[in-house]
Coordinates of C-alpha atoms in Angstrom, one line a residue:
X1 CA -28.0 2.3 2.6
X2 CA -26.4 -0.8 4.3
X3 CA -23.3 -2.4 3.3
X4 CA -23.7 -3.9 -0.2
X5 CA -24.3 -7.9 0.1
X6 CA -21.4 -8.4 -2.1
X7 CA -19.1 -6.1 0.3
X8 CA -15.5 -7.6 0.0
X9 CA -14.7 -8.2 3.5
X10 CA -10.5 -9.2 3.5
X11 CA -7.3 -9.5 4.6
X12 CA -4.0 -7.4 2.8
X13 CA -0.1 -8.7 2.6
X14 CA 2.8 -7.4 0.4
X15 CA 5.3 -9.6 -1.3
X16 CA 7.9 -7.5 0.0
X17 CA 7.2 -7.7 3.5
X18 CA 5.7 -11.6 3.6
X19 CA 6.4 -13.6 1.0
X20 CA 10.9 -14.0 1.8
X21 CA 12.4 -16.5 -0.9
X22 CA 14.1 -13.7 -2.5
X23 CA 16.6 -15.8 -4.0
X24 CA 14.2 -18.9 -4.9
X25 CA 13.5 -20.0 -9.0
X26 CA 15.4 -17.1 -10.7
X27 CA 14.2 -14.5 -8.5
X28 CA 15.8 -11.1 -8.9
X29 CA 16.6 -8.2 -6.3
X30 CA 14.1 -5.6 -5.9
X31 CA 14.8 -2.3 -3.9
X32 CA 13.4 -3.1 -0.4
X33 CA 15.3 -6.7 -0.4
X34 CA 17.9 -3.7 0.6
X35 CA 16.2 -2.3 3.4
X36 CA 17.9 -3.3 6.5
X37 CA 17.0 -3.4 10.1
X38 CA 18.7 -1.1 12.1
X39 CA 19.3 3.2 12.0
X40 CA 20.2 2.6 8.1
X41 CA 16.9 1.9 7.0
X42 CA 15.3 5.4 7.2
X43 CA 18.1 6.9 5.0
X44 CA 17.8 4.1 3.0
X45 CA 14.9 4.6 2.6
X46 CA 14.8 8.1 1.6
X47 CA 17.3 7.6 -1.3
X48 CA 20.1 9.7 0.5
X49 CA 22.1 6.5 1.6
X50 CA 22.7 4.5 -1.7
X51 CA 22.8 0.8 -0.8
X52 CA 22.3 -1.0 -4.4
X53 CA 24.3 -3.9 -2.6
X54 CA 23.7 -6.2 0.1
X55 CA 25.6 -5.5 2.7
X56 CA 27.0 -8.6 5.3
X57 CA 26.7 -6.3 8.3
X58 CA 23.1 -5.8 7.8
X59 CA 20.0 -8.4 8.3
X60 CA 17.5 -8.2 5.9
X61 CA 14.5 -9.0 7.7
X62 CA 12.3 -9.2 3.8
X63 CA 15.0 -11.8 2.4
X64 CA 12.6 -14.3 4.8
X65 CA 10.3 -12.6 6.4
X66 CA 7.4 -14.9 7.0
X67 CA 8.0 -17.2 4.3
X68 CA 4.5 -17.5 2.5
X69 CA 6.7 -18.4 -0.9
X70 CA 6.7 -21.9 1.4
X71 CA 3.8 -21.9 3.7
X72 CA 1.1 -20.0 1.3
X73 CA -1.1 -23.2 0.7
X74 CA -1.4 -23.3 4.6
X75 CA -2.3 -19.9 5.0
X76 CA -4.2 -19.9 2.3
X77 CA -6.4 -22.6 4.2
X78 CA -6.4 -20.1 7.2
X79 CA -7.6 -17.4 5.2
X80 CA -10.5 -19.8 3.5
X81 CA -11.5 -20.4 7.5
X82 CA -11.5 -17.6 8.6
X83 CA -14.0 -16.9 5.7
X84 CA -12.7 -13.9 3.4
X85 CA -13.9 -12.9 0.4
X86 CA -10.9 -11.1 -0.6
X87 CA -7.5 -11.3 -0.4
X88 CA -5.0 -8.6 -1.3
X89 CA -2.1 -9.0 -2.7
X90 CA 1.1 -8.2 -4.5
X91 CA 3.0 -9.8 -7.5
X92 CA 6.8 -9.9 -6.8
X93 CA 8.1 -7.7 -10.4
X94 CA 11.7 -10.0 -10.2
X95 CA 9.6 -13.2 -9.6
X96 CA 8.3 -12.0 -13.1
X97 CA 11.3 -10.4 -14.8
X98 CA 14.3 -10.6 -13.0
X99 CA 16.1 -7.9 -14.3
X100 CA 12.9 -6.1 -14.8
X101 CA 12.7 -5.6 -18.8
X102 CA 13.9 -9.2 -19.4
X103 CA 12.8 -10.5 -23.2
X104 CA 10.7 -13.5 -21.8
X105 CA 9.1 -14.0 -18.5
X106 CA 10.4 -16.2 -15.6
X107 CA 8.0 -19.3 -16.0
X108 CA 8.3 -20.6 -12.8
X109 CA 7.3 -17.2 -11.1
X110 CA 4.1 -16.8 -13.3
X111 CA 3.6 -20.6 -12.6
X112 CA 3.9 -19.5 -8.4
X113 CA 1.2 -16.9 -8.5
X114 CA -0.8 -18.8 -11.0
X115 CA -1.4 -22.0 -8.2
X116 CA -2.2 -19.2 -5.5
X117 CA -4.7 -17.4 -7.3
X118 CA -6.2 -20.4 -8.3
X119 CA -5.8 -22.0 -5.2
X120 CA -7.9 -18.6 -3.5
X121 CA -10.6 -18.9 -6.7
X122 CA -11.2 -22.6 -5.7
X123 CA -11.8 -21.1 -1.8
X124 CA -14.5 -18.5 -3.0
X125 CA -11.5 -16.0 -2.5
X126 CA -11.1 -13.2 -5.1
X127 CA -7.8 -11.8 -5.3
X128 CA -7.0 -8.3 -5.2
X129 CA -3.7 -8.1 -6.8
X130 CA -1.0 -4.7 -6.7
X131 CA 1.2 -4.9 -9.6
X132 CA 3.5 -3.1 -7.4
X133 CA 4.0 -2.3 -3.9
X134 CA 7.2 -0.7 -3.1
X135 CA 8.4 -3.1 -5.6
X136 CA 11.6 -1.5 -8.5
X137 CA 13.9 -4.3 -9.7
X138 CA 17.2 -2.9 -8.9
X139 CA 18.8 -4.4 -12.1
X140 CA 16.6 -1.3 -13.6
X141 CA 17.8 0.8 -11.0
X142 CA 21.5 0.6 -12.0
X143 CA 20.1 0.6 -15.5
X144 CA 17.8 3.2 -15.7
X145 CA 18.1 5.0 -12.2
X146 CA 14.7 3.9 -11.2
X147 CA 11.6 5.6 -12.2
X148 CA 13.6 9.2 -13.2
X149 CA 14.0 7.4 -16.3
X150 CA 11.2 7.5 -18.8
X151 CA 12.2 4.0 -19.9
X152 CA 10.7 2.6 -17.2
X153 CA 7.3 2.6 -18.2
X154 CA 7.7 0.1 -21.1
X155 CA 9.5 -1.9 -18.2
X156 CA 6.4 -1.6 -16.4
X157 CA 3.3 -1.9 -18.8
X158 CA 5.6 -5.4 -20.5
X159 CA 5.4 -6.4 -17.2
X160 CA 2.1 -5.6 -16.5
X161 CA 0.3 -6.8 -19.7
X162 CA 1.9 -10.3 -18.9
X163 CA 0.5 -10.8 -16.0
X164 CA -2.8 -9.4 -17.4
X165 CA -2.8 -11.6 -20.1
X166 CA -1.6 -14.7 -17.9
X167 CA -4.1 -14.2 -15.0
X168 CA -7.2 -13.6 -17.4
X169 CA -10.3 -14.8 -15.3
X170 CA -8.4 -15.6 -12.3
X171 CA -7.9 -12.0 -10.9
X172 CA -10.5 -9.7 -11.8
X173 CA -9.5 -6.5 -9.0
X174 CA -6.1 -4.6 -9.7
X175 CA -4.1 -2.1 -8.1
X176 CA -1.8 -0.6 -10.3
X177 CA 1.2 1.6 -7.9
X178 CA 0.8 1.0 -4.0
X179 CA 0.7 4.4 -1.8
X180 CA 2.0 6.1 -4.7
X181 CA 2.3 9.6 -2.6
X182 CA 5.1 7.8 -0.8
X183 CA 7.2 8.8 -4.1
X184 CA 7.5 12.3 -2.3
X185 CA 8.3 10.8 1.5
X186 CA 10.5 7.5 0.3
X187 CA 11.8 8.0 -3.2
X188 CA 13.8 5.0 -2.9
X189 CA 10.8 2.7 -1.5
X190 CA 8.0 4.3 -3.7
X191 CA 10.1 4.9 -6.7
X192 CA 14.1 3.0 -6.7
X193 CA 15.2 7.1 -6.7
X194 CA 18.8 7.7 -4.9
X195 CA 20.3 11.2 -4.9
X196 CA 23.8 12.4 -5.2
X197 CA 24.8 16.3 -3.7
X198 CA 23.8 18.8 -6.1
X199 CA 20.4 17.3 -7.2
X200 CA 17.0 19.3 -7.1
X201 CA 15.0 16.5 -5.4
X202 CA 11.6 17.5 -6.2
X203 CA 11.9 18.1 -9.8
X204 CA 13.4 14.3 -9.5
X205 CA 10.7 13.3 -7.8
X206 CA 8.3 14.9 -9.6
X207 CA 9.7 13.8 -12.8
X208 CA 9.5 10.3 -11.7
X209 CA 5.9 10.7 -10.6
X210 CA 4.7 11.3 -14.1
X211 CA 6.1 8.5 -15.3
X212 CA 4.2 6.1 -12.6
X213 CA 1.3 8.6 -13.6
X214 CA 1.8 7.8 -17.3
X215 CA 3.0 3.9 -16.5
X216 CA -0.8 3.0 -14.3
X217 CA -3.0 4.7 -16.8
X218 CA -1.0 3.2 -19.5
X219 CA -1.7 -0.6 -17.4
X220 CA -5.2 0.5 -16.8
X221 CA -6.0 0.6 -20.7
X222 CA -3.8 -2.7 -21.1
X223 CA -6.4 -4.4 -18.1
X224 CA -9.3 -3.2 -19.9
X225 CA -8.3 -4.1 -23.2
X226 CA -7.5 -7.7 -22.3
X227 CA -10.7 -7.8 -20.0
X228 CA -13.3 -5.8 -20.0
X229 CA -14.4 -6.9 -16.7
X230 CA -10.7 -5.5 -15.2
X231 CA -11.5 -3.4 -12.3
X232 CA -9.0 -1.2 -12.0
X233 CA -8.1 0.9 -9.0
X234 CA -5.3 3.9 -7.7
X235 CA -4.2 3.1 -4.1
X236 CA -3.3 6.3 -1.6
X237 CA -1.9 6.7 1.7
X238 CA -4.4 8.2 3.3
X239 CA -5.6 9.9 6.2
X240 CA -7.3 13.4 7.0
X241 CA -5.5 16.5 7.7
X242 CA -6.3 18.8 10.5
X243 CA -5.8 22.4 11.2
X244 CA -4.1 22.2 14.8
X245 CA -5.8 25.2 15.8
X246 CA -9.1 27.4 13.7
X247 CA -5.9 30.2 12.8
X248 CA -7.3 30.8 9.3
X249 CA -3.8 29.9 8.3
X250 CA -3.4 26.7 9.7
X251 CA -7.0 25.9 8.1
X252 CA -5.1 26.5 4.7
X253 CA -2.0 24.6 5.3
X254 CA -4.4 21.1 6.0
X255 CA -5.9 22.4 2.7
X256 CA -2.3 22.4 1.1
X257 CA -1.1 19.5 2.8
X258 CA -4.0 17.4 1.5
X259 CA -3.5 18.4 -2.1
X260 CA -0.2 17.4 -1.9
X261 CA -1.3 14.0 -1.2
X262 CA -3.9 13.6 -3.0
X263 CA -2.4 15.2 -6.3
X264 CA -1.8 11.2 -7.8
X265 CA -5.1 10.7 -7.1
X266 CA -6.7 13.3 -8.6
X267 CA -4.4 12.7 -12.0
X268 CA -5.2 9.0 -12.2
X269 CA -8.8 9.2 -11.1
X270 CA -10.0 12.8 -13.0
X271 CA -7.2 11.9 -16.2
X272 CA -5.3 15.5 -16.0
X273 CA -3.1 17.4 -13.6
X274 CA -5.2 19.8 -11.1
X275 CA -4.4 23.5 -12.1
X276 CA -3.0 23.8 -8.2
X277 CA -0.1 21.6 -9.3
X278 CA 0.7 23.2 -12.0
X279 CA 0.6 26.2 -10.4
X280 CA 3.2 25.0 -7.9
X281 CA 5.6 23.3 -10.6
X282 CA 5.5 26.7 -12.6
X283 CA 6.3 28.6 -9.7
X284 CA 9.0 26.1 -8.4
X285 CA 10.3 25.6 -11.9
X286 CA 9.8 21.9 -11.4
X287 CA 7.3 21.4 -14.2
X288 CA 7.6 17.2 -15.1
X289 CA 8.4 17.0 -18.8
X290 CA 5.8 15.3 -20.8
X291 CA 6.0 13.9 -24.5
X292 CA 3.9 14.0 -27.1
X293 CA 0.3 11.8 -26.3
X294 CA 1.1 11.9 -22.1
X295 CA -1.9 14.0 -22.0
X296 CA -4.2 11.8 -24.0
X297 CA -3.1 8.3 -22.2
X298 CA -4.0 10.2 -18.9
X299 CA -7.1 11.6 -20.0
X300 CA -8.6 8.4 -21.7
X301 CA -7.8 6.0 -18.9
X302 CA -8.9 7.1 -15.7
X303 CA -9.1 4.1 -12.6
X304 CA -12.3 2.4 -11.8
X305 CA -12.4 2.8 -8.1
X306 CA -9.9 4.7 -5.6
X307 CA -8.4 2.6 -2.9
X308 CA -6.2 3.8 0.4
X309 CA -4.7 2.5 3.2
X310 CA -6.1 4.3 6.4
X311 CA -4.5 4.5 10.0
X312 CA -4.2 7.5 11.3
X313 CA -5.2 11.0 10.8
X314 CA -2.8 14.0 10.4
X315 CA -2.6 17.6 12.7
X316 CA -0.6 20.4 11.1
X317 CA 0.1 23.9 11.2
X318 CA 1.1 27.0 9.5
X319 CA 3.9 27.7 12.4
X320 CA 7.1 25.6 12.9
X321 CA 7.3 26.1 16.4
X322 CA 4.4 23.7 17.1
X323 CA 5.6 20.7 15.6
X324 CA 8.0 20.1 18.8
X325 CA 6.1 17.2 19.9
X326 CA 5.7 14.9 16.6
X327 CA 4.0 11.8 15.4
X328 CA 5.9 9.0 14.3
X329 CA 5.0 8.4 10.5
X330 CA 6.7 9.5 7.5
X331 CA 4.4 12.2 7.6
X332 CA 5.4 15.5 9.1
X333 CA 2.3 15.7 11.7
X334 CA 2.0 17.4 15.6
X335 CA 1.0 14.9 17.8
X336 CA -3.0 15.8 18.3
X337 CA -3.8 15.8 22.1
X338 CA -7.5 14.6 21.4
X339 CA -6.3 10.9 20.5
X340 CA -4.8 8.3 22.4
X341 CA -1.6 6.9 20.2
X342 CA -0.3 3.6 19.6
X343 CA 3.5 2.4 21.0
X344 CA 5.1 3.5 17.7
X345 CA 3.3 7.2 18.2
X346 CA 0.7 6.7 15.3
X347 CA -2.3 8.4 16.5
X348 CA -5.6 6.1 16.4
X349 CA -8.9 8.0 14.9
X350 CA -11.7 5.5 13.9
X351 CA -13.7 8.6 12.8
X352 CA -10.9 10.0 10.5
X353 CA -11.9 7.0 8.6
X354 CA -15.3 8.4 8.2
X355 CA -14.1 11.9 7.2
X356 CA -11.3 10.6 4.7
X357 CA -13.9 8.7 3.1
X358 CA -16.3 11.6 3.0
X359 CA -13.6 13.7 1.6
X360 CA -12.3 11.2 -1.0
X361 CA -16.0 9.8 -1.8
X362 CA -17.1 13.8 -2.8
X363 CA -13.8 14.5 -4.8
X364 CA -13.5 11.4 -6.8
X365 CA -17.8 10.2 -7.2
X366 CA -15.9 6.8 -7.6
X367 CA -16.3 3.5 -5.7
X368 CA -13.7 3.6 -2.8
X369 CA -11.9 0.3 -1.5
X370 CA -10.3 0.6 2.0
X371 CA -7.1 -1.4 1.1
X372 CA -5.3 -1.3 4.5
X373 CA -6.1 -0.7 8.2
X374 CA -4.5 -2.2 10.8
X375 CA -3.3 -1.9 14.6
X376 CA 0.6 -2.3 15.2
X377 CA 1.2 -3.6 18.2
X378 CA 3.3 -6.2 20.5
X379 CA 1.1 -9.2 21.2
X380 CA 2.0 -11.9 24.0
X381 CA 1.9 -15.5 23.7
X382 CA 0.3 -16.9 26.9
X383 CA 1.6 -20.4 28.0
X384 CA -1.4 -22.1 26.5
X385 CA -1.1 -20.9 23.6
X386 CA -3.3 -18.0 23.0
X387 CA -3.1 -14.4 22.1
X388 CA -5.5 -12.3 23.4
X389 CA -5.5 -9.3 21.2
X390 CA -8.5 -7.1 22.5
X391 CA -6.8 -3.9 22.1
X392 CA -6.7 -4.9 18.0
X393 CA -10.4 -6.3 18.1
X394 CA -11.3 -2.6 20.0
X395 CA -9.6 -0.9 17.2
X396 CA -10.8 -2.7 14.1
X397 CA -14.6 -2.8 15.8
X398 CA -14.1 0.9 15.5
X399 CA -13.2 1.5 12.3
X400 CA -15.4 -1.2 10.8
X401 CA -18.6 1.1 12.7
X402 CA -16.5 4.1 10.8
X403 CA -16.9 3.2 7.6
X404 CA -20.8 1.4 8.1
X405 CA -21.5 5.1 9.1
X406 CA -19.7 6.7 6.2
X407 CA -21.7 4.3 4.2
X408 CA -24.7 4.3 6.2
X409 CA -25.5 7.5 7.0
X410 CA -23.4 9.5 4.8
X411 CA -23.9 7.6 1.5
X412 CA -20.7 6.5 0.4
X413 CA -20.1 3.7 -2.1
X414 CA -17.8 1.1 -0.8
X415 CA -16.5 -1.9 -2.8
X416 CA -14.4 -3.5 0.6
X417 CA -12.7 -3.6 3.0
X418 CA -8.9 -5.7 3.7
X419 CA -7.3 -5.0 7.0
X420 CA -3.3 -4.9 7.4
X421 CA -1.8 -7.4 7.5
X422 CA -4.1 -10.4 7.9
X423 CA -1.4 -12.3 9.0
X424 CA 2.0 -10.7 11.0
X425 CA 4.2 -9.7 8.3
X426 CA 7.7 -7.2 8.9
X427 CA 6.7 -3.7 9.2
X428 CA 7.6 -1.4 6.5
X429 CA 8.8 1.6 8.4
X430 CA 10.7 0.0 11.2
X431 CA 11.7 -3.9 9.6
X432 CA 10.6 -5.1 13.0
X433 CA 8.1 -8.7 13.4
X434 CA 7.0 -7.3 16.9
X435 CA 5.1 -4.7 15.4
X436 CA 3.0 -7.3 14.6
X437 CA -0.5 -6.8 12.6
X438 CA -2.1 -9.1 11.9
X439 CA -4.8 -11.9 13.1
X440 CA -2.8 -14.9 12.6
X441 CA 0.4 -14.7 14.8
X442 CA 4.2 -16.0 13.0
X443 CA 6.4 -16.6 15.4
X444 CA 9.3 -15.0 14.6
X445 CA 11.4 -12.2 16.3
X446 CA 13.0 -8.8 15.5
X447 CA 16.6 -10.9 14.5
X448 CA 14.9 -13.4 13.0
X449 CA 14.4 -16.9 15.0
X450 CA 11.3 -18.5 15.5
X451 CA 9.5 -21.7 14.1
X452 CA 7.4 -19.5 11.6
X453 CA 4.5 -21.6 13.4
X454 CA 0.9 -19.8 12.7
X455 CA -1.1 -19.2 15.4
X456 CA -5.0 -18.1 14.9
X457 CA -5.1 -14.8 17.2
X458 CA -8.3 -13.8 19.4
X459 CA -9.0 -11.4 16.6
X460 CA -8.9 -14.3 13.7
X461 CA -12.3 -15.6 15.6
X462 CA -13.9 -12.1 15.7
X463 CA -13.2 -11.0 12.5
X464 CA -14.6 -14.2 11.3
X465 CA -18.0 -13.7 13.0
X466 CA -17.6 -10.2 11.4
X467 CA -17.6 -11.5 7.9
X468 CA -20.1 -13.9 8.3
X469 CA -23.0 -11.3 9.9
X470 CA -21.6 -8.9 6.7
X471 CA -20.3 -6.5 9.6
X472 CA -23.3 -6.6 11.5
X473 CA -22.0 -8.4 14.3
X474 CA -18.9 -6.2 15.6

């Protein structure tokens, strides 16, 4: 079984960390406008630093970043070159409401996404939109305290329904919560949470989850109602786990460990809670209240496909002591001495690709979408103007002969594929421009300066070829 002919080859961004013009045509704040540069961010991050302000002694590298609110007919061109078929993307919420649960939309912000998507149609580009990506309004934050509050689902599903109902026949793939596991390892990204002393942080958390839980199946009847040709999908950060050694016990903490991931997953894609998390509320006394009919609106709306974002795989263990030497993601993982790593210690695994896929294709038996991959890494400007990016060609080449093989060999159904970020974008976990990502080069710096000039990269020609053999030419 070869790639299907209508594969979706593509390219990913994130309003957050691309789009800048956070204060352009009644635009409201959303919680990573107030993630800083700098040590802050982390804590920030987290939830345990509450920053609902912006601060003068911080630079916010997302309140520009590489300002596609002004240059996104030009890279939409690029894009259209380069040959895509898909192009994901996310919706800005405060471009929509401000304030989040407004009483009318902001016309100009439905009106901004409106020209792009139809600007991508008019391409042959079909636009994978995420309703939200790390993306709370922070009027509903001070309102509401972010997604602890049950309130915020009719926030979200308003929201969502509007832009349902505006984009009819313009955007046909959804996402409906990005990386929604990052609740548990950023509750102030993934979910606008900040925590005073005293609080029990995972019943928080947890608390919070079912109401995204309850919030995307609630959108995913909404999509389908208003189009029956919605496809609607769950996105996950991904990645396999590993035992670090065959100890029987570290073989069931990779168990644990990918439960715990995949627990979102498995409640918007099967429509109830697995009985292992229920277990573990019970026994933590944690259990997430639910009201009357949560049940039924999770059961009746499950997702269409499962997407994730893949780049590394994960190496754990049942024994403290051996997670001295540590990767450096957001989750807790012992550095495997098997893989080479990249400058920012994330470990690079083209055939954990296959296995997650394997592993998520024979839980779910629904269409998968890899939603992000990507190489972060510094690139160099030579003085003629080129970047010559092998090391990001080498790393995509293998994970593109991952996934043929996945599909290939081991039968899995794959809708697409949309690398991170097609164009350089700020990173989420640092705030940094030179951990750059993408095949177009921006020029802009750490603090900052640059032209914002787009440069096609070495990789922008390969991946084109790429598309155009349907991933037989690597």
């Amino acid at each position: 079984m070869a790639l299907r002919k209508d594969f979706l080859w593509g390219g990913a961004t994130a309003a957050n960390q691309a789009e800048g013009g956070i204060f352009e045509a009644g635009r409201g704040l959303t919680n990573t406008d107030l993630l800083p540069a700098g040590p802050d961010r982390a804590a920030i991050g987290f939830g345990t630093l509450d920053n609902l302000q912006r601060d003068p002694k911080y630079f916010y590298p997302g309140e520009v970043a590489v300002d596609m609110y002004h240059h996104y007919m030009d890279d939409i061109e690029l894009l259209a070159k380069m040959g895509l078929k898909t192009y994901r993307m996310s919706i800005s919420w405060t471009r929509i409401f401000p304030n989040g649960d407004d009483p009318e939309p902001n016309e100009d912000g439905l009106k901004y996404y409106e020209l792009i998507f139809k600007a991508l149609k008019d391409r042959g580009i079909e636009p994978l939109v995420t309703l939200a990506h790390f993306d709370v309004p922070v009027a509903l934050i001070k309102k509401y305290g972010g997604w602890r509050d049950r309130r915020m689902i009719d926030a979200y599903v308003n929201y969502a329904k509007t832009v349902l109902t505006r984009y009819r026949g313009l955007v046909k793939h959804w996402l409906t919560i990005n990386e929604i596991n990052i609740l548990l390892h950023q509750p102030f990204v993934g979910g606008g949470l900040i925590f005073k002393a005293g609080d029990n942080v995972e019943k928080i958390t947890y608390q919070a989850a079912h109401h995204q839980l309850v919030a995307s199946a609630l959108a995913t009847k909404v999509a389908h109602e208003i189009d029956p040709d919605n496809l609607v999908g769950c996105m996950l950060a991904g990645g396999s786990h590993y035992p670090y050694s065959c100890r029987p016990k570290d073989y069931l903490e990779a168990i644990l460990r990918d439960n715990g991931e995949y627990f979102f997953i498995d409640v918007q894609a099967w429509g109830y809670y697995p009985s292992y998390a229920l277990k573990k509320f019970e026994r933590e006394q944690i259990t997430p209240i639910f009201e009357a009919g949560d049940e039924a609106i999770l059961r009746e709306n499950p997702v269409d496909f499962v997407s994730f974002s893949y780049y590394c795989s994960r190496t754990v263990s049942a024994y403290d002591e051996d997670y001295a030497e540590a990767t450096g993601n957001l989750f807790k993982s012992i550095k495997n001495p098997n893989l080479p790593s990249t400058e920012w210690g994330w470990q690079i695994d083209p055939l954990g690709l296959r296995s997650s896929l394997n592993m998520l294709y024979n839980r779910y038996q629904k269409p998968l979408f890899i939603v992000e991959n990507g190489l972060g890494a510094k690139d160099e400007v030579t003085p003629d103007g080129q970047i010559n990016d092998d090391y990001r060609i080498d790393y995509t080449r293998q994970h593109i002969q991952a996934f043929k093989d996945a599909v290939e060999i081991d039968g899995v159904d794959l809708l697409g594929y949309t690398t991170w970020g097609i164009i350089d974008l700020i990173s989420a976990s640092t705030g940094q421009m030179s951990k750059r990502y993408g095949f177009i080069y921006v020029d802009r710096d750490d603090e900052g300066h640059g032209s914002l000039k787009r440069i096609p990269k070495k990789s922008y020609y390969w991946y084109k070829k790429v598309i155009a053999s349907n991933g037989d030419e690597l």
